[in-house]
Coordinates of C-alpha atoms and ligand atoms in Angstrom, one line a residue:
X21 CA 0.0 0.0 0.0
X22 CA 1.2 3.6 -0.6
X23 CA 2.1 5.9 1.9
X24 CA -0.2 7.6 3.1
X25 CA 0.3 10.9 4.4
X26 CA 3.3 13.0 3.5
X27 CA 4.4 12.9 6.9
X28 CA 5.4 9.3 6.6
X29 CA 7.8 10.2 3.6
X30 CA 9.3 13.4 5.0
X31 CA 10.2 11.2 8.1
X32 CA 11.6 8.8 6.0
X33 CA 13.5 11.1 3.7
X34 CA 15.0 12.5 6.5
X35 CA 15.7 9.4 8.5
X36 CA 17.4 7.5 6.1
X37 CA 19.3 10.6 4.0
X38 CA 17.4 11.0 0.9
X39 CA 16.4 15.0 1.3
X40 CA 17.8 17.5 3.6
X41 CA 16.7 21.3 4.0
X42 CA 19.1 23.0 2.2
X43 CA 21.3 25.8 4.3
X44 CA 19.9 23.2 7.4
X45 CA 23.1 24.5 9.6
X46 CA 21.9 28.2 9.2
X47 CA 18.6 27.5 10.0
X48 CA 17.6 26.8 6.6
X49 CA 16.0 28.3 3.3
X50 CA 12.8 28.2 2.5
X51 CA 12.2 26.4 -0.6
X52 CA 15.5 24.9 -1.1
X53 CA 16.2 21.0 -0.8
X54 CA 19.7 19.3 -0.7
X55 CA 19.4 15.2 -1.8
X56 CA 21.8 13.0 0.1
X57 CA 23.8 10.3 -0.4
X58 CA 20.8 8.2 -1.2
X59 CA 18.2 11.3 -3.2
X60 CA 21.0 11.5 -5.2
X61 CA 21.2 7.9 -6.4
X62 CA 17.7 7.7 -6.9
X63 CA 17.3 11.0 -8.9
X64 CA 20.1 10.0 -10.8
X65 CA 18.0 7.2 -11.6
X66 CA 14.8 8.5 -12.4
X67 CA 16.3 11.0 -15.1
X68 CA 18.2 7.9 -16.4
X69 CA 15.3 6.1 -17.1
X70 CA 13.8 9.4 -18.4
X71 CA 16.9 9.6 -20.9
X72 CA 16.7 6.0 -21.6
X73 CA 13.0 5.8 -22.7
X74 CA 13.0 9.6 -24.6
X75 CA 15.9 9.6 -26.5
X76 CA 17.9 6.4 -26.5
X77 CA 14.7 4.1 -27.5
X78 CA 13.4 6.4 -30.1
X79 CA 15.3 7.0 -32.9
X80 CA 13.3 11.0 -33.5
X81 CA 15.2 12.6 -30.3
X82 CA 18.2 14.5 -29.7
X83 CA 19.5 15.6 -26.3
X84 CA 21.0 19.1 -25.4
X85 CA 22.5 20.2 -21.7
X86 CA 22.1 24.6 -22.1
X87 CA 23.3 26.6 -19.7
X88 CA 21.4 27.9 -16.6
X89 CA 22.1 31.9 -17.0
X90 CA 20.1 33.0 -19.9
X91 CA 20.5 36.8 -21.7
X92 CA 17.5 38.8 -20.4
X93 CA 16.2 39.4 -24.2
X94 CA 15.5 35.5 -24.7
X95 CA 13.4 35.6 -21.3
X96 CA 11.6 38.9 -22.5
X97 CA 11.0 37.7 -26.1
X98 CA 9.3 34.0 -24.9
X99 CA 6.8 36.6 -22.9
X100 CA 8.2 35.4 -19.2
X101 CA 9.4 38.7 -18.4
X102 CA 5.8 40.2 -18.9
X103 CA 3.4 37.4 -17.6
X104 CA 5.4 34.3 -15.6
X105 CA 4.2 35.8 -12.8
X106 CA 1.6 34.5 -9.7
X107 CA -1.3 36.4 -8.0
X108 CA 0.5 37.6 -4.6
X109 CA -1.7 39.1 -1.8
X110 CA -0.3 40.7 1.4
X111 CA -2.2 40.4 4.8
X112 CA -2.0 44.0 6.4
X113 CA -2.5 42.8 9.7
X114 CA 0.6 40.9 10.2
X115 CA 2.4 41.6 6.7
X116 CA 2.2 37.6 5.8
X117 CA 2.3 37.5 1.8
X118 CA 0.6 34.9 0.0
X119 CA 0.0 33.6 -3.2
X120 CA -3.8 34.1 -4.2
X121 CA -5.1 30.9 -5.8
X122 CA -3.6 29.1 -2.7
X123 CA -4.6 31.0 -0.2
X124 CA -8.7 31.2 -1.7
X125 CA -8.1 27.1 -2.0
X126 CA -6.7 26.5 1.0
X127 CA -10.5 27.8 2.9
X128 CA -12.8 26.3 4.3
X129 CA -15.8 25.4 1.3
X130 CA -18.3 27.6 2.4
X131 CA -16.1 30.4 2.2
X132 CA -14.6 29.7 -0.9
X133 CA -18.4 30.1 -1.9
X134 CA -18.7 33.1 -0.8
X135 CA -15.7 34.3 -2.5
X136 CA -17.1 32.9 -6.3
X137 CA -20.2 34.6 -4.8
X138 CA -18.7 38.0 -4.2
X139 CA -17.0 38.0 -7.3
X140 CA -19.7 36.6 -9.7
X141 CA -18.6 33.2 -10.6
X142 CA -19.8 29.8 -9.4
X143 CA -17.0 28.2 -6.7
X144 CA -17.6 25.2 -9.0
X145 CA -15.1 26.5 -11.3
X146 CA -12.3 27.5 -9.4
X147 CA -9.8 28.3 -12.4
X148 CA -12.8 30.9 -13.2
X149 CA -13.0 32.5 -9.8
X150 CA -9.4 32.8 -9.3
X151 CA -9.3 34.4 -12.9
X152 CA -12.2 36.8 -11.6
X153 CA -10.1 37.6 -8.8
X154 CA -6.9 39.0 -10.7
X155 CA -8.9 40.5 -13.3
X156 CA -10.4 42.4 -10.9
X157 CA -7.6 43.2 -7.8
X158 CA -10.2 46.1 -6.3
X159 CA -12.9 43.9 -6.1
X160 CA -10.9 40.6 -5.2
X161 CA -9.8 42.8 -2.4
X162 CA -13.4 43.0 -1.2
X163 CA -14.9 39.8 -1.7
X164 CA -11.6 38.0 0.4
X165 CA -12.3 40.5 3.3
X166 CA -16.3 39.8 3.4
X167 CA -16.0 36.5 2.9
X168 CA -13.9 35.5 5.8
X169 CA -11.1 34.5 4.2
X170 CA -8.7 33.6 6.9
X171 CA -4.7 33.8 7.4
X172 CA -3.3 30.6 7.1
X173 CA -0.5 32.2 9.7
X174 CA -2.4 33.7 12.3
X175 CA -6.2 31.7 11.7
X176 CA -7.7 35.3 11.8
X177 CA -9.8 36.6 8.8
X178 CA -7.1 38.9 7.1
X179 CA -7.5 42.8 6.3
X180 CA -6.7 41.6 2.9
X181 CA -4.6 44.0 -0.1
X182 CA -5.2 43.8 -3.8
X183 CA -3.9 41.5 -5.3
X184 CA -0.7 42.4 -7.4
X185 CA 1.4 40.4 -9.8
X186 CA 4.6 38.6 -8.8
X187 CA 7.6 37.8 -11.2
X188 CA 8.9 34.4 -10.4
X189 CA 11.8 34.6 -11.9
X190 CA 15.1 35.6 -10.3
X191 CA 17.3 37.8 -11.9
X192 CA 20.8 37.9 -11.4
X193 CA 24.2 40.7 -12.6
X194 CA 26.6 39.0 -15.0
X195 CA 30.4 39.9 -14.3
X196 CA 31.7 42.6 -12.4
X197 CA 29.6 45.3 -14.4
X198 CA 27.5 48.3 -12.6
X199 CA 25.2 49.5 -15.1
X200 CA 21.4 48.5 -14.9
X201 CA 21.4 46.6 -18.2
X202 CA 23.9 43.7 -17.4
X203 CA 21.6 41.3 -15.8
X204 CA 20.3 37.8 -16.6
X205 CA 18.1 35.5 -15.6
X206 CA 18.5 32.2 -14.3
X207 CA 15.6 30.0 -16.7
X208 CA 12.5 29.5 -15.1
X209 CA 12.1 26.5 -17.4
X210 CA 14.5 24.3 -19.3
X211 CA 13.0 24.9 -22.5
X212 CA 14.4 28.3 -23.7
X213 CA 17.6 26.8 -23.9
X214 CA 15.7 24.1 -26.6
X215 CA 14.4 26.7 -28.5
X216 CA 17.7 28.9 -29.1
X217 CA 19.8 26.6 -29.8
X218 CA 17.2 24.8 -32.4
X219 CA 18.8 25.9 -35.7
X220 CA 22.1 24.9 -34.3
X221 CA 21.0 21.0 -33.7
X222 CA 19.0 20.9 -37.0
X223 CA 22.2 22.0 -38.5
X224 CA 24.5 20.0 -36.6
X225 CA 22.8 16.8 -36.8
X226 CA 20.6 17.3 -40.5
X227 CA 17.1 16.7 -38.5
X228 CA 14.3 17.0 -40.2
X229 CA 10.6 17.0 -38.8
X230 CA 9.4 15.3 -37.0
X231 CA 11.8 15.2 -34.1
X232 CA 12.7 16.3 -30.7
X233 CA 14.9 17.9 -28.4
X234 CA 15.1 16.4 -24.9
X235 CA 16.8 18.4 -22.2
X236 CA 17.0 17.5 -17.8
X237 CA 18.4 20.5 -15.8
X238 CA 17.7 22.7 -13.0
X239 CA 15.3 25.7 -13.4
X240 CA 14.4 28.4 -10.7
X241 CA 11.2 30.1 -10.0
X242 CA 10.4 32.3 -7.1
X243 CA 7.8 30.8 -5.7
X244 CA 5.3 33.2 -3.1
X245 CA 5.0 30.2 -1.1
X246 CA 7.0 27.2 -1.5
X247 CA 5.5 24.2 0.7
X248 CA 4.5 20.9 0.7
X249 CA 7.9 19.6 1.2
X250 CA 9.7 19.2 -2.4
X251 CA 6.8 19.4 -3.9
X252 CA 6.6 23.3 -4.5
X253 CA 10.4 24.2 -4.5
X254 CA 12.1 27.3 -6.1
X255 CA 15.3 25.6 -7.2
X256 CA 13.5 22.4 -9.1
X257 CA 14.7 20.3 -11.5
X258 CA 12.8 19.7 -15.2
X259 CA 12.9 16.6 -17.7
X260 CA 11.5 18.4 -20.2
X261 CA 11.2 17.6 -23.9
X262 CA 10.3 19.8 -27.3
X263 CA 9.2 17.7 -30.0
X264 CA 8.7 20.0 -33.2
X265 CA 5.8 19.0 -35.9
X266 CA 4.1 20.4 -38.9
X267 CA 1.8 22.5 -38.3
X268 CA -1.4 20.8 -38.6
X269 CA 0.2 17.4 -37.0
X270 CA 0.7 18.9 -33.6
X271 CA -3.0 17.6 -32.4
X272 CA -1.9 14.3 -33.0
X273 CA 1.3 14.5 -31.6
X274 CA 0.4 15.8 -28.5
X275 CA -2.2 12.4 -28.1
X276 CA 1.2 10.7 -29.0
X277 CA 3.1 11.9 -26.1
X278 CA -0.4 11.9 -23.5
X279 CA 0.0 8.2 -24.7
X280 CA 3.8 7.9 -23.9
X281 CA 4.2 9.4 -20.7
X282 CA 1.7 8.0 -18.8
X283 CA 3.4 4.4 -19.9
X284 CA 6.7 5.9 -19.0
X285 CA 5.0 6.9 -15.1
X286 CA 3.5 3.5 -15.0
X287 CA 7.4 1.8 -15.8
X288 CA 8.6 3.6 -12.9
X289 CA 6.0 2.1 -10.4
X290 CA 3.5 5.2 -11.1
X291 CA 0.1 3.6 -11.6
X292 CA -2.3 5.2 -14.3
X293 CA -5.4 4.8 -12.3
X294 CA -3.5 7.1 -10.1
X295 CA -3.2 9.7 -12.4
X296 CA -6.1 12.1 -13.5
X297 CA -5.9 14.1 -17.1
X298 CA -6.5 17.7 -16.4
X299 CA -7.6 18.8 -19.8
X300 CA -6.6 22.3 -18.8
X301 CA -9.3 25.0 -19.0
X302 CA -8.4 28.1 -21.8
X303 CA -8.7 30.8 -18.8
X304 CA -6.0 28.7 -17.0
X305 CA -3.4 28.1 -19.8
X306 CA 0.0 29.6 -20.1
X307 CA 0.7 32.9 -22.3
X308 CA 2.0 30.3 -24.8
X309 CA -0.5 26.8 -25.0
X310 CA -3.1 26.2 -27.5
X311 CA -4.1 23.4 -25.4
X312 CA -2.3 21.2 -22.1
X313 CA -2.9 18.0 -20.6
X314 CA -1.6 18.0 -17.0
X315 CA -1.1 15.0 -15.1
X316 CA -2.5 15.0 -12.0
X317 CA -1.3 12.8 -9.5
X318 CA -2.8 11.6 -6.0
X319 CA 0.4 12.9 -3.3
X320 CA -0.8 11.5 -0.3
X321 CA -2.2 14.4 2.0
X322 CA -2.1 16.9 -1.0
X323 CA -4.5 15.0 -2.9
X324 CA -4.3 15.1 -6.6
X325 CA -1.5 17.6 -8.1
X326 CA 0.3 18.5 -11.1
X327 CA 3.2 16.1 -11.7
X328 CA 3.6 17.1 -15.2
X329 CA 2.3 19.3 -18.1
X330 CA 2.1 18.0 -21.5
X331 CA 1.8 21.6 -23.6
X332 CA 0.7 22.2 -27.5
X333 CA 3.0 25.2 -27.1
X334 CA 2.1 26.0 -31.0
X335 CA 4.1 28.2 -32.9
X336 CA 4.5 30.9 -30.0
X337 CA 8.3 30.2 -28.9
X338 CA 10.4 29.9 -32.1
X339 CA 7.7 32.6 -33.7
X340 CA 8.3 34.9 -31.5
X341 CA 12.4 34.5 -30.8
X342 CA 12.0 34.8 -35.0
X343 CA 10.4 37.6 -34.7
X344 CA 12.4 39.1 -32.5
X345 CA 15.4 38.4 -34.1
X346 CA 13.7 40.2 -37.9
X347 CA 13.1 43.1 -34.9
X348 CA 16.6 43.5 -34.0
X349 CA 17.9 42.7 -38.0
X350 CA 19.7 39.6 -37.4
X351 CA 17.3 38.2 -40.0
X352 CA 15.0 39.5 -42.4
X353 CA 11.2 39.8 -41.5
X354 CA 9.1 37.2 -41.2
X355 CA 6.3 38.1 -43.0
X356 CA 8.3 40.2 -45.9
X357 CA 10.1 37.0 -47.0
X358 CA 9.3 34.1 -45.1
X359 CA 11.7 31.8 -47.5
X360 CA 15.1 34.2 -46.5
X361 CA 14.8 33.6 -42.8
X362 CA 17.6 31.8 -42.1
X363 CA 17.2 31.6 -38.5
X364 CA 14.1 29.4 -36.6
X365 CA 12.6 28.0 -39.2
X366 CA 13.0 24.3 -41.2
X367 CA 12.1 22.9 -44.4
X368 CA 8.5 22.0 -44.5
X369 CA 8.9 18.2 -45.4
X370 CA 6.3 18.1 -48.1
X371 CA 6.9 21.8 -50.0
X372 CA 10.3 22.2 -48.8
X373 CA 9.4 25.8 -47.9
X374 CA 10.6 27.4 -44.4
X375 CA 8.1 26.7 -41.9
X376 CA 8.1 27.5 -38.1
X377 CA 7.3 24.1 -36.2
X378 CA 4.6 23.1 -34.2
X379 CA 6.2 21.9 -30.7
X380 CA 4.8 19.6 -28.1
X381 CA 6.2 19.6 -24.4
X382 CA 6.0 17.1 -22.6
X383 CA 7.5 18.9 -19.2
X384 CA 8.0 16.6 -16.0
X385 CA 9.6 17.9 -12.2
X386 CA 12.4 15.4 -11.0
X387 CA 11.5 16.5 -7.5
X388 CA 7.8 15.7 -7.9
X389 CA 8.8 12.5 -9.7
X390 CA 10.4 11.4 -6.8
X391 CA 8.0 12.4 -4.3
X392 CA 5.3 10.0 -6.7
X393 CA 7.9 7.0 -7.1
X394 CA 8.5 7.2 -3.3
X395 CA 5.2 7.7 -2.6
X396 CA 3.7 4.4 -4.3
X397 CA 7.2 2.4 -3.1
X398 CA 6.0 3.3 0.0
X399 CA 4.9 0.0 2.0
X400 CA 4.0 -1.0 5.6
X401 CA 4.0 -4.8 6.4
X402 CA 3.0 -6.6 9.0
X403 CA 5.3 -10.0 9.4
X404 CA 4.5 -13.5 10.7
X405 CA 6.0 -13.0 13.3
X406 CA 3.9 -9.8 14.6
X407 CA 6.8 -6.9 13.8
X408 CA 5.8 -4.4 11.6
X409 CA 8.3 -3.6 8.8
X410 CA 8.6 -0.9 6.1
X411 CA 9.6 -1.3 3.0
X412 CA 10.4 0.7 0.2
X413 CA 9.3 -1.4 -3.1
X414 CA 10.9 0.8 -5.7
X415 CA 11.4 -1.1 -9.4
X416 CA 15.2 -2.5 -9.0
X417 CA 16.4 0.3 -12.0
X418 CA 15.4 2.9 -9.5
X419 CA 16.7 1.7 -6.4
X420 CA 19.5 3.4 -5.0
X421 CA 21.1 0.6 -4.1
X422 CA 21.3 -2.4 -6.2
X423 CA 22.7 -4.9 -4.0
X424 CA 24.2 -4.6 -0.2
X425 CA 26.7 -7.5 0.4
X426 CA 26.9 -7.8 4.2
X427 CA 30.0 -9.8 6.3
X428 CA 28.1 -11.7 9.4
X429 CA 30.6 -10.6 11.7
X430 CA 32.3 -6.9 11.2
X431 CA 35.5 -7.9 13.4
X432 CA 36.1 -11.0 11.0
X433 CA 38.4 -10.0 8.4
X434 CA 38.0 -13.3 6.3
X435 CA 34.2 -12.6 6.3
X436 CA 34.7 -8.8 5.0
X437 CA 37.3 -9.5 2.7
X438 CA 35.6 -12.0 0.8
X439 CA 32.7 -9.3 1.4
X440 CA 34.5 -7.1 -0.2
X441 CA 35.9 -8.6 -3.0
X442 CA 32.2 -10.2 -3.8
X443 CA 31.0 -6.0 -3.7
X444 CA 33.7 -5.3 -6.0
X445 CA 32.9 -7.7 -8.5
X446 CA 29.4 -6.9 -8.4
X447 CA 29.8 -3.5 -9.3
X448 CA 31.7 -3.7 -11.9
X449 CA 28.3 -5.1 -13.6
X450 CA 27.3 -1.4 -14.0
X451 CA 24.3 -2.4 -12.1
X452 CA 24.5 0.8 -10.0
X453 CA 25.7 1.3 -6.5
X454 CA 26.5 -1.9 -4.8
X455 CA 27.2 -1.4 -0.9
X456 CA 29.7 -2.8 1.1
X457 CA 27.5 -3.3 4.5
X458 CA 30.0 -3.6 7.9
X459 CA 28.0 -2.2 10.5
X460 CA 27.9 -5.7 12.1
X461 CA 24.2 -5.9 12.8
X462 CA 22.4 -8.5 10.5
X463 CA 18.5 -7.9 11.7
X464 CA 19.5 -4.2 11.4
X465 CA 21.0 -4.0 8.3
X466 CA 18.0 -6.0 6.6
X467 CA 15.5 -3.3 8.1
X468 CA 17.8 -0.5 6.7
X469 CA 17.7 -2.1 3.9
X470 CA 14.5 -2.7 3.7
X471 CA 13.7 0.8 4.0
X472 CA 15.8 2.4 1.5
X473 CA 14.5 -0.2 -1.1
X474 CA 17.5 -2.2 -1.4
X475 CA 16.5 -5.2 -4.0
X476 CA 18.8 -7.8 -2.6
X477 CA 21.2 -8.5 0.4
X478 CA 24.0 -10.7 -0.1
X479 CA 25.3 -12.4 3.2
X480 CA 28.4 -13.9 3.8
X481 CA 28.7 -16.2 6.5
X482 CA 31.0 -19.1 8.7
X483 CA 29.3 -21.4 6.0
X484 CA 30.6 -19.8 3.3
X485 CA 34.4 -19.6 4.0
X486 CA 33.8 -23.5 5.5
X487 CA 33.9 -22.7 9.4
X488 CA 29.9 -22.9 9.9
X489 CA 28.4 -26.3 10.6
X490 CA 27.2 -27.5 7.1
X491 CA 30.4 -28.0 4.9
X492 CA 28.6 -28.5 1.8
X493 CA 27.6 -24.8 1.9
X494 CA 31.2 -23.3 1.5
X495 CA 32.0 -20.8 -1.8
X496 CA 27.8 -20.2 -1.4
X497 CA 26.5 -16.7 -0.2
X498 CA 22.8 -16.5 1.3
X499 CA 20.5 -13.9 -1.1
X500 CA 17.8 -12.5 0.4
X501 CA 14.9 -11.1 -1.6
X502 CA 13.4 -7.8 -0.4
X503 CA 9.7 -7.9 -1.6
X504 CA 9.0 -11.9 -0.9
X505 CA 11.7 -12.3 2.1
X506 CA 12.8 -15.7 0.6
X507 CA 16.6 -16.2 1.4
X508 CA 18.5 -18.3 -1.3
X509 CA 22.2 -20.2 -1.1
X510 CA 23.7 -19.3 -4.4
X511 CA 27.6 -20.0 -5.7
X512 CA 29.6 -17.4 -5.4
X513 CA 30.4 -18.2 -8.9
X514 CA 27.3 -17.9 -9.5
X515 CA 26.3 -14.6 -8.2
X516 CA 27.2 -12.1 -10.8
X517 CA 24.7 -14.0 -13.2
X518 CA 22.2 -14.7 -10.7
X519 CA 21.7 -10.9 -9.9
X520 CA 22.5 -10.1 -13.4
X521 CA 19.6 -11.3 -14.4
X522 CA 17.5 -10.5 -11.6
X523 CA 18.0 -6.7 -11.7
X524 CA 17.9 -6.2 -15.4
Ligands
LIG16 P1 2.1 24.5 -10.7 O1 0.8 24.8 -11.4 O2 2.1 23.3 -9.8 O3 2.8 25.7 -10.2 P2 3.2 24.7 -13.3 O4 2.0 24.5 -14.2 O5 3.7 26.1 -13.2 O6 3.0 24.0 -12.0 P3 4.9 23.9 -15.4 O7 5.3 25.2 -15.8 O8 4.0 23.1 -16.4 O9 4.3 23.8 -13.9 O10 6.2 23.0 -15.2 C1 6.4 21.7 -15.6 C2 6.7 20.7 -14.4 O11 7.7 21.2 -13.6 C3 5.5 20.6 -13.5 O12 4.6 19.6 -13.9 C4 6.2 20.1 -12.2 O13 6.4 18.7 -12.2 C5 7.5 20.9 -12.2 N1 7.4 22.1 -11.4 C6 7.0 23.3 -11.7 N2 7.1 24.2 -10.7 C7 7.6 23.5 -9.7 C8 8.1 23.8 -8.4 N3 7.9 25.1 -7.9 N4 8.6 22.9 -7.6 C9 8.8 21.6 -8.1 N5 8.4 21.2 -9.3 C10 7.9 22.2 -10.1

């Protein structure tokens, strides 16, 4: 069974070093997540499956790694500088700042009610109402005071401000310069880095359409309100792919990739019947989507909740950098001579002529990914025996350790050099991490290992460097299996095909 409240993960994380707070020694930051020794092995992971199924099993992908700092005039030109920006409302009571839509949510039902009410729209549509709301900050001022909208803070209904528009996006000065103009911006989303350096992988590489461009980095947004854990973060990381089309094929393509993701979540443990399709609603979309799917999944405690967006981002992103650049007469104009633009466009595959793509985004969060694979790993057992264990049932490709091989006896240097030269055999597979496990405690290092999702425990024992009681057992390890418990004596010479095939 899946965890079920986030509580029981954030314990977990924290217990057994997947996430830390990040800056914890300094009393922390807020919205900033470090991943240790074993978050890192299993986000490595994750975007290696990622990588596997998007671009080394097709054979229409590319990939591309782009660089973080972005010049301001690609952020103004995709529109971000004008609209990424969230509803934020201050509190004047106690100066508390929140972000609109989640503070209206976050009430009680019969005051969201009253809110729609206030504001003319039925609280049935809630994209609607919060639209309402920033259409209309005087009013949305209002209707949040007579309604009784509370401070999540204090629990007191708030002397509530209009609501304003926040830029999420942090800016930042390049070099030691100390004019106003040399700033940048670190990318709120990974795929501005696609989209600038399109003509250069369509000329490096000869593509023509269909194809994409897959990309998995860090992106930064300042969130009003970062919460729920690493679920709403401000440094996050993005698996995000552009997958350009004719115009006119991009309805089908986007079905394509609905299609593909939600096998790929289901791969990595991700259940489809626990994912809803948000067929987002026009009021709600982005400045640039003609139409999104988002993929809602069921977080324990937070209910169902956007683990990633598929987008029809149209023409909108290569049009306008095109545009841009005929604006600043790097290229001529794009509606003067559509066939001399030299820069964002590629041969239409039927007339030849320069077209500007269609692109589909398929855009998933590494950090929500592995809240959702942790989430449905997540299991509580009871034993025959009456103890309770918990067990983390990841698929073995995710697991961040592959294999623990564990010397009975930690002060025995016959056990842990065999142990060790077993572990050193093992990894060389290119399984992943295999862990030498010394801490001397057998019961204890099955439970760890239980926890952290470890597929299979190797022991060594008297038995198997011929000092136990059964001689016929020597030159055999014990394997035990995490999900069924069953314990197996397999040949040491044995073992590397054994697991071999077991974890492939
Ligand atoms: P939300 O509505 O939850 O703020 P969004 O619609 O702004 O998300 P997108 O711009 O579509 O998100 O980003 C694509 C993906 O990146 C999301 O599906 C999510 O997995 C991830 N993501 C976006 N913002 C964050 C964040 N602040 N923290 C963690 N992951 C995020």
């Amino acid at each position: 069974m899946p965890a079920t409240s986030m509580e029981e993960l954030v314990s977990l994380c924290k217990r057994r070093g997947f996430i830390f707070q990040g800056s914890e020694i300094y009393g922390g930051l807020q919205g900033f997540y470090d991943y240790g020794p074993l978050g890192v092995e299993l986000k490595n992971n994750i975007k290696a499956a990622w990588w596997r199924s998007n671009v080394y099993e097709r054979d229409d992908m590319e990939g591309l790694d782009a660089s973080i700092i972005m010049h301001r005039q690609v952020l103004r030109h995709s529109g971000h500088e004008a609209t990424f920006s969230d509803p934020m409302i201050d509190n004047r009571k106690n100066n508390k700042r929140y972000r609109l839509d989640h503070l209206v949510k976050d009430q009680k039902a019969d005051v969201i009610s009253k809110v729609a009410e206030a504001i003319g729209q039925s609280a049935e549509n809630f994209p609607a109402v919060v639209a309402a709301l920033n259409a209309n900050p005087a009013q949305a001022s209002q209707a949040l005071k007579e309604a009784g909208v509370r401070d999540p803070f204090s629990g007191e209904v708030g002397d509530w401000t209009e609501p304003k528009p926040f830029n999420m996006m942090f800016k930042t000065t390049i070099g030691p310069v100390a004019d106003d103009e040399s700033y940048g911006y670190l990318r709120p989303e990974t795929a501005q880095g696609i989209f600038t350096n399109f003509k250069n992988v369509v000329d490096s590489t000869s593509r023509r359409l269909p194809f994409g461009i897959a990309q998995i980095g860090k992106a930064f947004r300042n969130e009003i309100t970062p919460r729920n854990f690493i679920f709403r973060v401000r440094e996050l990381e993005q698996m995000e792919i552009e997958f350009f089309c004719t115009p006119g094929t991009d309805e089908e393509w986007h079905e394509h990739w609905l299609e593909k993701r939600l096998s790929w979540w289901e791969a990595q443990g991700v259940p489809r019947s626990k994912i809803e399709i948000l067929d987002v609603p026009k009021e709600d979309l982005a400045h640039y989507s003609k139409r999104t799917y988002d993929l809602m999944y069921d977080y324990p405690t937070l209910g169902h909740e956007e683990i990633e967006g598929i987008a029809n981002r149209s023409d909108y992103d290569l049009g306008s950098h095109t545009k841009n650049q005929s604006e600043l007469g790097l290229v001529a104009s794009v509606e003067e001579n559509l066939d001399s633009i030299a820069k964002l466009t590629i041969p239409h595959p039927e007339t030849n002529k320069p077209v500007v793509p269609f692109v589909i985004e398929p855009s998933a969060g590494v950090d929500r990914a592995m809240l959702a694979v942790l989430s449905e790993a997540f299991t509580k057992e009871t034993l025959e025996n009456g103890n309770e264990r918990i067990v983390l049932k990841l698929k073995p490709h995710l697991a961040p350790i592959k294999v623990a091989v564990i010397p009975l006896a930690r002060n025995k240097a016959e056990l842990v050099d065999l142990a060790r030269s077993i572990k050193s055999d093992l990894q060389k597979l290119g399984l992943g991490r295999i862990l030498l496990e010394d801490s001397g405690n057998i019961g204890k290092a099955y439970r760890r290992h239980d926890e952290v999702g470890t597929p299979y425990c190797v022991t060594v024992d008297f038995d198997t460097v011929g000092k136990g009681e059964d001689a016929s057992l020597t030159d055999t390890v014990t394997v035990r299996d995490r999900d069924t418990l069953a314990q197996e004596r397999v040949k040491i010479s044995e073992l590397t095909a054994y697991l071999q095939a077991k974890l492939k």
